[in-house]
Coordinates of C-alpha atoms in Angstrom, one line a residue:
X1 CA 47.3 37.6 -37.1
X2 CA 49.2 34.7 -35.8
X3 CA 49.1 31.6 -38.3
X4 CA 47.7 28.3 -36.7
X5 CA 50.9 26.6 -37.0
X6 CA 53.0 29.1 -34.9
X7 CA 50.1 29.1 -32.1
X8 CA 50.8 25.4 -31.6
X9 CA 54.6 25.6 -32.4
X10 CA 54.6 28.5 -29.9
X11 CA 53.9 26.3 -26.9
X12 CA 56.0 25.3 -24.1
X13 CA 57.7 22.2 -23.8
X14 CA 55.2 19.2 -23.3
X15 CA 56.5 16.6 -20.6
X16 CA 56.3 13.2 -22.4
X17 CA 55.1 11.7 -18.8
X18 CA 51.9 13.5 -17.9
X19 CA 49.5 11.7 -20.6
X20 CA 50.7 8.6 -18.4
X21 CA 50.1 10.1 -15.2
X22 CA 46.1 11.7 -15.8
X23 CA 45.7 7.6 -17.3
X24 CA 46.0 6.3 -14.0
X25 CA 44.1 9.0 -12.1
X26 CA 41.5 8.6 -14.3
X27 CA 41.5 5.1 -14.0
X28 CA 42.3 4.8 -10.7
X29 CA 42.7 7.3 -9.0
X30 CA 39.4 7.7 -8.0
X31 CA 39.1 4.4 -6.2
X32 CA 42.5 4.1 -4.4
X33 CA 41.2 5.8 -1.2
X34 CA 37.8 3.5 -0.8
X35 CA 35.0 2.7 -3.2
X36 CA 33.0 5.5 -2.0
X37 CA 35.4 8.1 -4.4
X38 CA 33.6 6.2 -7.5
X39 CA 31.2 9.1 -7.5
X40 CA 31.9 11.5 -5.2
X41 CA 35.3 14.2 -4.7
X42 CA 38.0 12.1 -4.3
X43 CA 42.2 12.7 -3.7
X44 CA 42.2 12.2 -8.1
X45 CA 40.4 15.9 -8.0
X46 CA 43.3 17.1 -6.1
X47 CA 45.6 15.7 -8.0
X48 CA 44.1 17.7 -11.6
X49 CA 43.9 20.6 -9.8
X50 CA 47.2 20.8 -8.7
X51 CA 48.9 19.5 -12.3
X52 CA 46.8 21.9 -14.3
X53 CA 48.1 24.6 -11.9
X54 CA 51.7 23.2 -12.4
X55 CA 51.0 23.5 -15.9
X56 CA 50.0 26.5 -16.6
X57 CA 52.5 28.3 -14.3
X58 CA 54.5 27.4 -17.1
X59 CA 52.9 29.0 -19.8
X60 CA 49.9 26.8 -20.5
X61 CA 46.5 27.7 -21.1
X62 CA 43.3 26.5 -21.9
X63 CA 44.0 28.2 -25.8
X64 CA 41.5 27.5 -27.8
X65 CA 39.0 25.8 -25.6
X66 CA 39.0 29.2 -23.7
X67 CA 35.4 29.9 -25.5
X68 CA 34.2 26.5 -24.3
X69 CA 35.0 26.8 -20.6
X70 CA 33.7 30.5 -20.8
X71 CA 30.6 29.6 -22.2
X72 CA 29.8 26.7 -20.2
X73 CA 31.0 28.9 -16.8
X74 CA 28.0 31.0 -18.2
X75 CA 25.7 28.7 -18.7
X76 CA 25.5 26.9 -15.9
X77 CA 26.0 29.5 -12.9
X78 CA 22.8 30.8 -14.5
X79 CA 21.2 27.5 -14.3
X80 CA 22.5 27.5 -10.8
X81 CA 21.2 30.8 -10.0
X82 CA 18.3 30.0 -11.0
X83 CA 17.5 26.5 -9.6
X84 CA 18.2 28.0 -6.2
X85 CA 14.8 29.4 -6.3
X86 CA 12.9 27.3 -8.5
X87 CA 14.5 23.7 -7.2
X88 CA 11.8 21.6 -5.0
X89 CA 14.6 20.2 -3.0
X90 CA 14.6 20.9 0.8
X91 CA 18.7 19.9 1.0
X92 CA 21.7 19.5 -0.1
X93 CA 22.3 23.2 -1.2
X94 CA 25.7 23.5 0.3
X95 CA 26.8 20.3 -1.4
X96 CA 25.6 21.9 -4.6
X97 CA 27.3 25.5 -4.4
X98 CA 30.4 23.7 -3.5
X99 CA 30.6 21.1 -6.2
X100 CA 29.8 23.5 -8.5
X101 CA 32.8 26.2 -8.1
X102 CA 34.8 22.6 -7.7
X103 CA 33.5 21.8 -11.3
X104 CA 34.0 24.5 -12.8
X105 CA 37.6 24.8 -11.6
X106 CA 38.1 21.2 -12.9
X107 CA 36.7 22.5 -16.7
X108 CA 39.8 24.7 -16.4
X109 CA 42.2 21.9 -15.6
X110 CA 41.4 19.8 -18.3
X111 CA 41.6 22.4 -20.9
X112 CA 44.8 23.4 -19.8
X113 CA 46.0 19.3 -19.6
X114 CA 44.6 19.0 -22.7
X115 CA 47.4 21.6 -24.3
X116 CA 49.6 20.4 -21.8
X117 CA 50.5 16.6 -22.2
X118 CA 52.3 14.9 -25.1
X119 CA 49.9 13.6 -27.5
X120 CA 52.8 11.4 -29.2
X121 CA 54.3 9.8 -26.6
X122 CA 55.3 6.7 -27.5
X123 CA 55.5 4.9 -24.3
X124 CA 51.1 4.8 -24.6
X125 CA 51.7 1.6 -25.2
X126 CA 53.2 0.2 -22.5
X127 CA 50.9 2.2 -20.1
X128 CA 47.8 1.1 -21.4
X129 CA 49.7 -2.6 -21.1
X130 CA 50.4 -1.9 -17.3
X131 CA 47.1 -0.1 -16.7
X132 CA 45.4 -3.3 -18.2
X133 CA 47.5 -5.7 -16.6
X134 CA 47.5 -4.2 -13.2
X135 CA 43.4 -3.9 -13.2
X136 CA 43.2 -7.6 -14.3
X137 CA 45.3 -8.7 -11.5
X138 CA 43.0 -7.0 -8.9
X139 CA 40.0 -8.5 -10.5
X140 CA 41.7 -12.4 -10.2
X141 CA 42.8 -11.6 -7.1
X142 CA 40.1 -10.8 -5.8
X143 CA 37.9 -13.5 -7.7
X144 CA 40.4 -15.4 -5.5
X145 CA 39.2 -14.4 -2.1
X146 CA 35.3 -14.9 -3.4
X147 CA 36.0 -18.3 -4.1
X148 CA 37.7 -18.9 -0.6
X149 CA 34.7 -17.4 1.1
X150 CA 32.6 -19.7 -1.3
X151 CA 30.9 -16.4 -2.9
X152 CA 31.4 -16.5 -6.5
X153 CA 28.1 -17.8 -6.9
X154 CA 26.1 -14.3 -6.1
X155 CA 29.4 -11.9 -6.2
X156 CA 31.1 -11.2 -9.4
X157 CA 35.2 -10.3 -8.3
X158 CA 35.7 -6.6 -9.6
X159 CA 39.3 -5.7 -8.2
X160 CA 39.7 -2.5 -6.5
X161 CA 36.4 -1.1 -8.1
X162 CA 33.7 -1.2 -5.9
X163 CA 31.3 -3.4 -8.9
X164 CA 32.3 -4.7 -12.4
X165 CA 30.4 -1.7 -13.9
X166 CA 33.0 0.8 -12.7
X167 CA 35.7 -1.2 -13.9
X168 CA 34.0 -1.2 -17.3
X169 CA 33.8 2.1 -17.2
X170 CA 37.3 3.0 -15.9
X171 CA 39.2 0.7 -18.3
X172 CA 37.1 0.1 -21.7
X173 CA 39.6 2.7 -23.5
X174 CA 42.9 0.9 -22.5
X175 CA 41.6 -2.6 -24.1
X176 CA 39.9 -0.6 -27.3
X177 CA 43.3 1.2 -27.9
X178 CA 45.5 -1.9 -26.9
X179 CA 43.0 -3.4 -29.6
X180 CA 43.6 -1.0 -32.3
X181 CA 47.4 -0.9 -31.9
X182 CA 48.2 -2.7 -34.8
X183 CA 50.4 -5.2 -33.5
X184 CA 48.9 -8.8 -33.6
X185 CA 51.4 -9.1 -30.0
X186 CA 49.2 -6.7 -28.7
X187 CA 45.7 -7.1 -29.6
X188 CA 46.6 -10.6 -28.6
X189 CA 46.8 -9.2 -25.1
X190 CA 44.3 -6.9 -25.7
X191 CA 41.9 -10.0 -26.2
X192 CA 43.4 -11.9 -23.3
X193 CA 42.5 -9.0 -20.8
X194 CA 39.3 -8.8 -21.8
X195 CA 38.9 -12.7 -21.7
X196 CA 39.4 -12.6 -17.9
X197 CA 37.7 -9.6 -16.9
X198 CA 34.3 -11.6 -18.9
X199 CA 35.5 -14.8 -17.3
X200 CA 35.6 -13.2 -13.4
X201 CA 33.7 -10.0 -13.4
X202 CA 31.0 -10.6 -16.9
X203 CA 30.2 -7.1 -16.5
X204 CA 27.2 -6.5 -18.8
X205 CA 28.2 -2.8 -19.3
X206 CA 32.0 -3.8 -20.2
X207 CA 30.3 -5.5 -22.9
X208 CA 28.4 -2.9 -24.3
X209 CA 31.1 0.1 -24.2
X210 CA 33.3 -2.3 -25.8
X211 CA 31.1 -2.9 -28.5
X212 CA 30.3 0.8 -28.4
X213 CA 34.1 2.1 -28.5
X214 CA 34.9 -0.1 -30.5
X215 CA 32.2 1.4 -33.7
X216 CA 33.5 4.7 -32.7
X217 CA 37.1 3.3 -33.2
X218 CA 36.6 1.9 -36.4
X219 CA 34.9 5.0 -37.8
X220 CA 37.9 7.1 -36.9
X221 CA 40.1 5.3 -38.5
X222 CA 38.4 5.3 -42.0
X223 CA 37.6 1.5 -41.5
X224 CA 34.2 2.2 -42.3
X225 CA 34.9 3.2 -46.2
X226 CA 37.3 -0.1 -46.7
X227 CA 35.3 -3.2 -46.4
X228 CA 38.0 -5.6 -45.8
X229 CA 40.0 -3.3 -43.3
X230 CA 36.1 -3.4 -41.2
X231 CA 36.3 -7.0 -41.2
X232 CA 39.5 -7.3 -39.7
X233 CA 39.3 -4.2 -37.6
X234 CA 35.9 -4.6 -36.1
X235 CA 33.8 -7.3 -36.9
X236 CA 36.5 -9.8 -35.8
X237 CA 37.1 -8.3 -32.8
X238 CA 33.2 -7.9 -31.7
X239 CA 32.7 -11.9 -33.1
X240 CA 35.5 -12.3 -30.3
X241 CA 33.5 -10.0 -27.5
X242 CA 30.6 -12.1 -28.2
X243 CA 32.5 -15.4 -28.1
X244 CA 33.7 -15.2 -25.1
X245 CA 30.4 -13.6 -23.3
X246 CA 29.2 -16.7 -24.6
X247 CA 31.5 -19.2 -23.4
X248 CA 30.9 -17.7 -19.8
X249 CA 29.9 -18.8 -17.0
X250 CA 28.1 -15.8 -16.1
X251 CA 26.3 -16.2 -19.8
X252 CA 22.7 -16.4 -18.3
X253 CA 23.4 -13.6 -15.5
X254 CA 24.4 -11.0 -18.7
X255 CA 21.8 -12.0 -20.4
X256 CA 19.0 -11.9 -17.5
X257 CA 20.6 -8.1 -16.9
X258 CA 19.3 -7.1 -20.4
X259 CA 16.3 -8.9 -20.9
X260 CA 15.0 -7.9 -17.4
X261 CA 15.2 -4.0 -18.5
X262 CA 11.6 -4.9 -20.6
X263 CA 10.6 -7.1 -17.8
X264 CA 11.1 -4.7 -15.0
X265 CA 9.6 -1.8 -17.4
X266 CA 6.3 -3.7 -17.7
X267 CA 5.9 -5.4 -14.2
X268 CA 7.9 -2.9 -11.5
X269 CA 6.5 -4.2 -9.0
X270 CA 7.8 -7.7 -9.7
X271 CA 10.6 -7.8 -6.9
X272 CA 12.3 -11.0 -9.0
X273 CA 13.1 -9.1 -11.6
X274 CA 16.7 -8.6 -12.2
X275 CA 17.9 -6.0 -9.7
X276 CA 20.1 -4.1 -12.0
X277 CA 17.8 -4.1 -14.8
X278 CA 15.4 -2.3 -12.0
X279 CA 18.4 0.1 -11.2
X280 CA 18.2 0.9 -14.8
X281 CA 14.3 1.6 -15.5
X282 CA 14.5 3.3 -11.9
X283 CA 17.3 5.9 -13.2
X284 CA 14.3 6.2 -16.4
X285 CA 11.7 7.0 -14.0
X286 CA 13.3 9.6 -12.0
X287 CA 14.6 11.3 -14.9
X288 CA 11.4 12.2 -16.5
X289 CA 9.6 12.7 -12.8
X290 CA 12.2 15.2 -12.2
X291 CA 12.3 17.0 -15.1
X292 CA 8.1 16.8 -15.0
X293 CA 8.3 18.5 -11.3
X294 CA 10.9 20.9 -12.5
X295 CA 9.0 21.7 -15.6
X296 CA 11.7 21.2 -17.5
X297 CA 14.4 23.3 -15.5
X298 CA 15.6 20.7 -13.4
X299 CA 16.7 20.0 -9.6
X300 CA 20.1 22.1 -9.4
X301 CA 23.9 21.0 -10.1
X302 CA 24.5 17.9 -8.3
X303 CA 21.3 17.9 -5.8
X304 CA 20.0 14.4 -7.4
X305 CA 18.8 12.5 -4.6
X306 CA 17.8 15.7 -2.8
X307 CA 14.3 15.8 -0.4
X308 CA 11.7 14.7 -1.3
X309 CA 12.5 12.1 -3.5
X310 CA 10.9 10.9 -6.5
X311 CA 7.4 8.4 -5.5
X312 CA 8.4 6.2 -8.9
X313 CA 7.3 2.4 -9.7
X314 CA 10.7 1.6 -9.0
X315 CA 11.1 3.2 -5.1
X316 CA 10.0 0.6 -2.5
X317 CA 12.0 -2.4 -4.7
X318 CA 15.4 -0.4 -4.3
X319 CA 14.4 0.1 -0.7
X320 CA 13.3 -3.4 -0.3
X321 CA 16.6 -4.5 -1.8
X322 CA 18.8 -2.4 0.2
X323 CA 20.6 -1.0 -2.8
X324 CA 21.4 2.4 -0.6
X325 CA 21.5 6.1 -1.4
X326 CA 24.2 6.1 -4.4
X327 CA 21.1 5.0 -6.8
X328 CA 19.5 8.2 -5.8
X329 CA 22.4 10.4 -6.4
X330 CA 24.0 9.3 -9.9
X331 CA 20.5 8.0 -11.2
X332 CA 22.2 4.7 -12.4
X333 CA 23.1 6.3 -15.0
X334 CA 24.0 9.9 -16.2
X335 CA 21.5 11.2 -18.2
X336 CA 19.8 10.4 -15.9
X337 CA 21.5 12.5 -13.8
X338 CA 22.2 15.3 -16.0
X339 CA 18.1 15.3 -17.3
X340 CA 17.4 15.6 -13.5
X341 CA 19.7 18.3 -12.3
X342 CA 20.3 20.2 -15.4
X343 CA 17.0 19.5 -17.1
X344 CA 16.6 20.7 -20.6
X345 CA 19.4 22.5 -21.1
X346 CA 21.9 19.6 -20.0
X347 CA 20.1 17.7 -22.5
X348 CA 20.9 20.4 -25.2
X349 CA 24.7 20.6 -24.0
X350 CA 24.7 17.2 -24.7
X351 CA 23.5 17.2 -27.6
X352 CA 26.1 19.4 -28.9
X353 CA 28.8 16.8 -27.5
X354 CA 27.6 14.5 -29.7
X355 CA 27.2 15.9 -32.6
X356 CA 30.8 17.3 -32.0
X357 CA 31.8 14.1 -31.4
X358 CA 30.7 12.9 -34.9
X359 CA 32.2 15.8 -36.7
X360 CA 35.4 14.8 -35.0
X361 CA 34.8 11.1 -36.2
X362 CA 34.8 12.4 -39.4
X363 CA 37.5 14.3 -39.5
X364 CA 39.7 11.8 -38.3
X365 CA 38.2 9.6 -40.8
X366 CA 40.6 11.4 -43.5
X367 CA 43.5 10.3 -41.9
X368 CA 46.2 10.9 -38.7
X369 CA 49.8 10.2 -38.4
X370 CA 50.3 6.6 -37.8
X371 CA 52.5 7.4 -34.1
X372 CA 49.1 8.9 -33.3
X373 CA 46.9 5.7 -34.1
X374 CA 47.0 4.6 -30.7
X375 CA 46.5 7.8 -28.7
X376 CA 43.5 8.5 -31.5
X377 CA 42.1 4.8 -30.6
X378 CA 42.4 5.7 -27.0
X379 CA 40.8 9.3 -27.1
X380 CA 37.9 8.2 -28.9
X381 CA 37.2 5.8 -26.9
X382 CA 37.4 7.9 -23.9
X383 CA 34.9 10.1 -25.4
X384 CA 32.7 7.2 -26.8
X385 CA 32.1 5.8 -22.8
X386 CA 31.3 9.1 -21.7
X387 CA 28.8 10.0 -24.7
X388 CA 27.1 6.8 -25.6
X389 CA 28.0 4.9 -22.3
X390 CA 25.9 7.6 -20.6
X391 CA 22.9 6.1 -21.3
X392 CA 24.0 2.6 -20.0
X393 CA 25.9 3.6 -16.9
X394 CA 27.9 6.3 -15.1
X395 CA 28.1 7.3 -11.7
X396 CA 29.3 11.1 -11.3
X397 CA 30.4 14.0 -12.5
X398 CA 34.0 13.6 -10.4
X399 CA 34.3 10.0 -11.1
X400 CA 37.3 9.2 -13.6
X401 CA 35.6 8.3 -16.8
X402 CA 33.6 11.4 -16.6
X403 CA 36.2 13.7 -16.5
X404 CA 38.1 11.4 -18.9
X405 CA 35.7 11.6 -21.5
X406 CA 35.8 15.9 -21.9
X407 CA 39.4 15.9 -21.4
X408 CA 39.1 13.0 -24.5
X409 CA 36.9 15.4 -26.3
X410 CA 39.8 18.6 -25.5
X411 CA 42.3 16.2 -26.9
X412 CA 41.0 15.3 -30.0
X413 CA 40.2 18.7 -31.2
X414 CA 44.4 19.5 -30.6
X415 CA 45.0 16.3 -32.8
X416 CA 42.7 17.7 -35.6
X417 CA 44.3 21.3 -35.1
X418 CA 47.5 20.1 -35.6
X419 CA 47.2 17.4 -38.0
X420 CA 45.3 20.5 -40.1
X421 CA 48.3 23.1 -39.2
X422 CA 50.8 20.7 -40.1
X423 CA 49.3 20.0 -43.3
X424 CA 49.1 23.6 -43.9
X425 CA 52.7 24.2 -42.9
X426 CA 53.8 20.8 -45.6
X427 CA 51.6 22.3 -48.7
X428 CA 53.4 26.0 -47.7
X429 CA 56.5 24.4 -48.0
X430 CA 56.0 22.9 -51.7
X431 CA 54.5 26.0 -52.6
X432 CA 57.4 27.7 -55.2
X433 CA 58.5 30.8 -54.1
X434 CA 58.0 34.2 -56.0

């Protein structure tokens, strides 16, 4: 049987530009044509396809994440099978069976990616710097044209993401790696992004995924066993976070955002509440209506929003407010999407995310080859928005941080395999021989 080491030596040559390349399209890619690609198929989907088929007419395959793809293929076209005779919706069945095969295509893509780009490139760096830099131009930019139009009072500048959310979202990775880099140059810059994005954009959801990635970040690096590397590693850099939410002037606003969740929970019919923290309870409330009318089985792969809608607490506000149908199809959120179109069983799949997620935490906890700290830092955090983020925000499951995060969670099994395979390879070699 072929040895772990020789499956991974065995592979084609990896192009030291590609792990660049899916950055951007993840990041951006999704929003270059028009804010409407934030959640929906956009030229970025076009754009995987077409790599991964590049790829592996080359020799790549989805290797060991074959049984994960396979599995998941099965799982959900009997879901989908199913829900097209037990779903209440009235609509949107073509958009379902098409998204679908589309996803399910895209599964493929990222596994082969995922064995496909360079995990040590070390140019990361510099992309994540440019990535960074070129986002936080957008944002003052366009914090620029707000204050011409005299709008910054009641529009926060968000660059060419169509709300601060989505920029969160798309670039909470870069800063965490750019954090974790271990050059004082460069978390210096790190820390200088991130003070303008709070400064023009005070995106309540960058925020929290920093704090988020940043945990999960710490606890793959072993910080969490060496009390003096946490201080320095992570409780600085959150006392920084918090600092400069503080010092901004959209202080109140973040903190009205949070405290209205409660407020809007209690009193839904109070229009004054804060409208995202209605968003938020709204994305609650269809979740458990859905899975309460579905019994459990859910609406149907990517029918959210579907006729008839959900009669919640939350409805007539969003209409009142004219907040418009993307609310309705993401859920605000995506568990609450995933509870409402995959029911139960996209609750158990996720599930088993996380808790891979944690075994990979732990693993890496043990140690990685320092040219890999950065790509680690980045991968993790990748993952971390996806997992944990999903219950503060998301939009779809073709936006960019979506896909990002499983192609994250791909990636950092590889790491582990060959961070094991080329320990097994270095004790072989001090092994005397007979």
């Amino acid at each position: 049987m072929m040895s772990a080491t020789a499956s991974w030596d065995a592979a084609p040559v990896r192009r030291r530009w590609l792990f660049g390349a899916l950055l951007w399209i993840f990041a951006l890619g999704p929003y270059a044509a028009g804010e409407g690609y934030g959640s929906s198929v956009g030229p970025h989907v076009l754009f995987l396809l077409l790599l991964a088929g590049w790829e592996a007419s080359r020799g790549f395959a989805p290797g060991r994440w074959w049984r994960m793809v396979a599995g998941a293929t099965v799982l959900l076209s009997l879901h989908f099978l199913g829900s097209l005779f037990s779903t209440p919706c009235q609509d949107l069945t073509g958009k379902s069976m098409g998204s679908f095969v589309l996803f399910i295509a895209l599964i493929w893509a990222l596994a082969v990616l995922a064995r496909a780009v360079e995990l040590d490139d070390r140019r990361l760096l510099r992309t994540l710097a440019a990535l960074s830099a070129t986002v936080t131009v957008t944002v003052i930019l366009h914090h620029g044209l707000l204050l011409i139009n005299g709008r910054t009072a009641f529009e926060r500048a968000s660059g060419i993401f169509p709300e601060p959310s989505h920029l969160a979202l798309a670039l909470t990775p870069a800063l965490v790696a750019l954090g974790f880099s271990g050059r004082a140059a460069v978390t210096g810059l790190a820390l200088a992004f991130i003070a303008v994005l709070l400064l023009f954009s005070s995106s309540s959801t960058l925020i929290v995924l920093l704090l988020l990635a940043l945990a999960c970040v710490a606890v793959a690096m072993g910080h969490a066993r060496r009390v003096k590397t946490l201080m320095t590693r992570l409780v600085l850099p959150v006392a920084a976070v918090l600092a400069l939410v503080w010092v901004s002037p959209y202080r109140d606003d973040a903190i009205a955002r949070v405290a209205g969740v409660q407020e809007a929970g209690l009193q839904a019919a109070d229009t004054s509440s804060n409208a995202s923290s209605i968003i938020y309870v709204m994305g609650w409330e269809h979740a458990i209506e859905n899975l309460d009318v579905t019994r459990g089985f859910g609406l149907g792969f990517n029918r959210m929003g579907c006729e008839p809608r959900p009669v919640t607490d939350t409805a007539d506000i969003i209409d009142l407010l004219g907040l418009g149908d993307a609310n309705y199809n993401d859920g605000s959120f995506t568990i609450s999407k995933v509870l409402s179109e995959l029911g139960w069983l996209g609750a158990a799949m996720w599930g088993v995310m996380l808790l891979v997620f944690v075994h990979f935490l732990r693993r890496l906890a043990h140690g990685v080859k320092p040219e890999r700290r950065v790509t680690v830092a980045l991968l993790v955090g990748m993952v971390a928005v996806l997992l944990l983020g999903s219950f503060i925000r998301g939009t779809g499951y073709f936006s960019g941080p979506f896909l990002a995060g499983l192609f994250g969670l791909m990636c950092l099994q590889r790491v582990l395999a060959e961070e094991a395979a080329e320990r097994q390879k270095a004790r072989a070699s001090e092994e005397p021989s007979c």
